Coordinates of C-alpha atoms in Angstrom, one line a residue:
M578 CA 16.7 3.1 -10.0
G579 CA 19.2 1.9 -12.1
V580 CA 19.4 2.1 -16.4
Y581 CA 17.8 -1.5 -16.9
A582 CA 15.0 -0.4 -14.7
Q583 CA 14.1 3.0 -15.3
H584 CA 14.5 2.5 -19.8
I585 CA 15.2 -0.9 -20.3
F586 CA 12.6 -2.8 -18.6
P587 CA 9.9 -0.3 -19.3
R588 CA 10.4 -0.6 -23.1
V589 CA 10.6 -4.3 -23.1
M590 CA 7.0 -4.1 -20.8
D591 CA 5.5 -1.9 -22.9
W592 CA 6.3 -3.8 -26.5
A593 CA 5.5 -7.5 -24.6
M594 CA 1.4 -5.8 -23.2
Q595 CA 1.1 -4.6 -26.2
R596 CA 0.0 -8.1 -27.9
P597 CA -3.6 -9.0 -29.1
A598 CA -4.3 -11.0 -26.2
F599 CA -3.6 -8.5 -23.2
Q600 CA -5.8 -6.1 -25.6
A601 CA -8.5 -8.1 -25.3
E602 CA -8.6 -8.5 -21.8
R603 CA -7.5 -4.6 -21.1
R604 CA -11.1 -3.7 -23.4
Q605 CA -12.6 -6.9 -21.2
V606 CA -12.0 -5.7 -17.2
L607 CA -12.1 -2.1 -18.0
A608 CA -15.8 -2.7 -19.4
P609 CA -17.8 -1.8 -16.1
S610 CA -15.4 1.5 -15.0
Y611 CA -17.0 4.0 -14.8
G612 CA -16.9 7.8 -13.3
H613 CA -13.9 9.6 -11.6
V614 CA -11.6 6.1 -11.5
L615 CA -8.1 5.9 -9.9
E616 CA -5.8 3.4 -11.7
L617 CA -3.1 1.8 -9.6
G618 CA 1.0 0.5 -11.7
F619 CA -0.5 3.5 -14.5
G620 CA 2.8 2.9 -16.1
T621 CA 3.2 3.5 -19.5
G622 CA -0.6 4.4 -20.4
L623 CA -1.9 1.3 -22.5
N624 CA -4.9 0.7 -20.2
L625 CA -6.4 4.2 -21.6
P626 CA -7.7 4.1 -25.1
Y627 CA -9.9 1.1 -23.5
Y628 CA -11.8 2.8 -20.9
P629 CA -15.7 3.2 -21.7
A630 CA -17.5 6.6 -22.1
A631 CA -18.9 5.9 -18.6
V632 CA -15.5 7.2 -17.2
R633 CA -15.8 11.0 -16.6
K634 CA -11.7 10.9 -15.2
V635 CA -9.0 8.6 -14.6
T636 CA -5.6 9.5 -11.3
T637 CA -3.1 7.7 -11.9
V638 CA -0.8 6.1 -9.2
D639 CA 2.9 4.9 -9.9
P640 CA 5.8 5.7 -7.7
A641 CA 8.1 5.2 -11.7
N642 CA 7.6 8.1 -14.7
N643 CA 8.3 5.5 -17.5
L644 CA 8.9 7.0 -21.1
P645 CA 7.1 10.5 -20.2
G646 CA 7.4 10.9 -23.9
R647 CA 4.7 7.8 -25.1
V648 CA 2.2 8.8 -21.6
I649 CA 1.9 12.5 -23.1
S650 CA 0.9 10.6 -25.9
R651 CA -1.3 8.4 -24.9
I652 CA -3.4 11.4 -22.4
R653 CA -3.3 13.2 -25.3
A654 CA -5.3 11.0 -27.1
V655 CA -8.2 10.2 -25.2
P656 CA -11.4 12.4 -24.2
F657 CA -11.2 12.2 -20.6
P658 CA -9.1 14.4 -18.2
V659 CA -5.5 12.4 -16.4
E660 CA -4.6 13.2 -13.6
T661 CA -0.9 12.0 -12.9
V662 CA 0.3 11.2 -9.2
Y663 CA 3.9 9.8 -8.8
R664 CA 4.4 7.7 -5.5
S665 CA 3.4 4.3 -4.4
A666 CA 0.1 2.9 -3.5
E667 CA 0.5 2.0 0.0
T668 CA -0.4 5.5 1.1
L669 CA -2.8 7.5 -1.1
P670 CA -2.6 10.8 -0.8
F671 CA -6.5 11.4 -1.7
D672 CA -9.2 11.3 0.9
A673 CA -11.7 8.9 1.7
G674 CA -14.8 8.2 -1.2
R675 CA -13.5 10.1 -3.3
F676 CA -13.5 7.9 -6.7
D677 CA -16.2 5.8 -8.0
C678 CA -14.1 3.5 -9.1
V679 CA -10.5 2.4 -8.6
V680 CA -8.4 0.2 -11.2
S681 CA -5.5 -2.9 -11.4
T682 CA -3.8 -4.8 -13.7
W683 CA -0.8 -6.4 -14.2
T684 CA 0.0 -4.1 -10.6
L685 CA 0.0 -5.9 -7.4
C686 CA 2.8 -8.7 -8.5
T687 CA 5.2 -5.6 -7.9
I688 CA 3.8 -3.1 -5.0
P689 CA 5.3 -4.1 -2.1
D690 CA 3.1 -4.1 0.2
P691 CA -0.3 -5.2 -1.5
V692 CA -2.7 -5.8 1.4
S693 CA -1.7 -2.2 2.8
A694 CA -2.5 -1.2 -1.1
L695 CA -5.5 -2.8 -0.7
R696 CA -6.5 -1.4 2.2
E697 CA -7.0 2.2 0.6
V698 CA -8.5 1.1 -2.6
G699 CA -11.5 0.2 0.1
R700 CA -11.1 3.2 2.0
V701 CA -10.8 5.9 -1.2
L702 CA -13.4 4.7 -2.9
K703 CA -17.5 5.3 -2.2
P704 CA -18.7 3.2 0.1
G705 CA -19.7 0.4 -2.4
G706 CA -17.3 1.2 -4.8
R707 CA -16.1 -1.0 -7.0
F708 CA -12.7 -2.5 -7.8
V709 CA -11.6 -3.4 -10.8
F710 CA -8.5 -5.9 -11.6
S711 CA -7.2 -8.1 -13.9
E712 CA -3.7 -9.7 -12.1
H713 CA -1.7 -12.6 -12.5
G714 CA -0.5 -14.6 -9.9
R715 CA -0.3 -18.2 -8.1
S716 CA -1.8 -21.2 -10.1
D717 CA -4.4 -23.7 -8.4
I718 CA -2.2 -26.3 -10.0
P719 CA -0.1 -27.4 -7.8
L720 CA 2.9 -28.3 -10.4
V721 CA 3.2 -25.0 -12.1
A722 CA 2.7 -23.3 -8.5
W723 CA 5.8 -25.3 -7.7
W724 CA 7.6 -23.8 -10.4
Q725 CA 6.3 -20.3 -9.9
D726 CA 7.7 -20.6 -6.4
R727 CA 11.3 -21.4 -7.2
F728 CA 11.4 -19.3 -10.6
N729 CA 9.5 -16.2 -8.7
P730 CA 13.4 -15.0 -7.0
I731 CA 14.9 -15.0 -10.8
Q732 CA 11.1 -13.4 -11.8
N733 CA 11.8 -10.5 -9.2
L734 CA 15.6 -9.9 -10.3
V735 CA 14.4 -9.5 -14.0
A736 CA 11.1 -8.2 -13.7
C737 CA 12.3 -5.2 -11.8
G738 CA 9.9 -6.8 -8.1
C739 CA 7.2 -8.7 -10.4
N740 CA 6.3 -11.7 -8.0
L741 CA 4.5 -14.5 -10.2
N742 CA 3.1 -16.7 -7.1
R743 CA 0.8 -14.1 -4.6
R744 CA -2.6 -15.3 -4.8
I745 CA -4.9 -12.5 -5.4
D746 CA -8.1 -13.5 -4.6
R747 CA -6.9 -13.6 -0.5
L748 CA -4.9 -11.0 -0.8
V749 CA -8.7 -9.0 -1.8
A750 CA -10.3 -10.6 0.8
E751 CA -7.4 -10.1 3.2
A752 CA -7.9 -6.4 2.8
G753 CA -11.4 -6.7 4.0
L754 CA -12.9 -6.2 0.5
T755 CA -15.2 -8.3 -1.0
I756 CA -15.2 -10.5 -4.5
V757 CA -18.3 -9.7 -6.3
T758 CA -16.7 -11.5 -9.5
L759 CA -13.8 -13.9 -10.5
D760 CA -12.3 -15.8 -13.2
R761 CA -9.5 -18.0 -13.1
F762 CA -8.3 -18.5 -16.9
V763 CA -4.2 -18.7 -18.4
L764 CA -3.3 -15.6 -20.6
P765 CA -4.1 -17.1 -24.9
G766 CA 0.2 -17.1 -26.1
T767 CA 1.3 -16.9 -22.8
P768 CA 3.1 -19.6 -20.9
R769 CA 1.1 -20.9 -17.6
L770 CA 3.9 -20.0 -15.6
F771 CA 3.6 -16.4 -16.2
G772 CA -0.1 -16.3 -17.2
E773 CA -2.6 -17.3 -15.2
M774 CA -5.0 -14.3 -14.4
Y775 CA -7.6 -13.4 -11.5
R776 CA -10.0 -11.3 -13.5
G777 CA -12.2 -10.4 -11.1
Q778 CA -14.8 -6.6 -9.1
A779 CA -14.8 -6.1 -5.6
T780 CA -16.5 -3.8 -3.2
N781 CA -15.9 -1.9 -0.1

């Protein structure tokens, strides 16, 4: 992992994703989570303050340990225990049916094999468990999608593997999960190229 990916990009993203629109989205999408939660793509722990009182523990999975000082500080500030596991989401080191909920926010854009990761989500969820997600992805507007396709190679390079043009709902369905709710919208204050959102819940 180079200096840019390990030190510069995480700081930029940590700053950018604390904007009010991101905070409001985290609060809304995380509201239904409860019990023992598995969070994919923990990043620098920006979701932690927005978990509701019904959450009793959060286990996190992320291949990178970015800005550990900030992560430790954010973990210490929440009332529930947080367990951190550093590895890719495509092969989760957990028994089947371990978690009440799995959470993914701005993460499926970057996982190299998102369908494999989502199949693992279905495996580690308890029967009838809840997959809660808020992800940016491909626009339903053809012209916007056209620009997303063309800008995607640059985005992939500059944003350390992030993809603009993934159809999140199709990935979830392809992995065998059943979407229960799905909202499509543009994140306020964000260009459509980057702000086309998929917010929803699915079950196994």
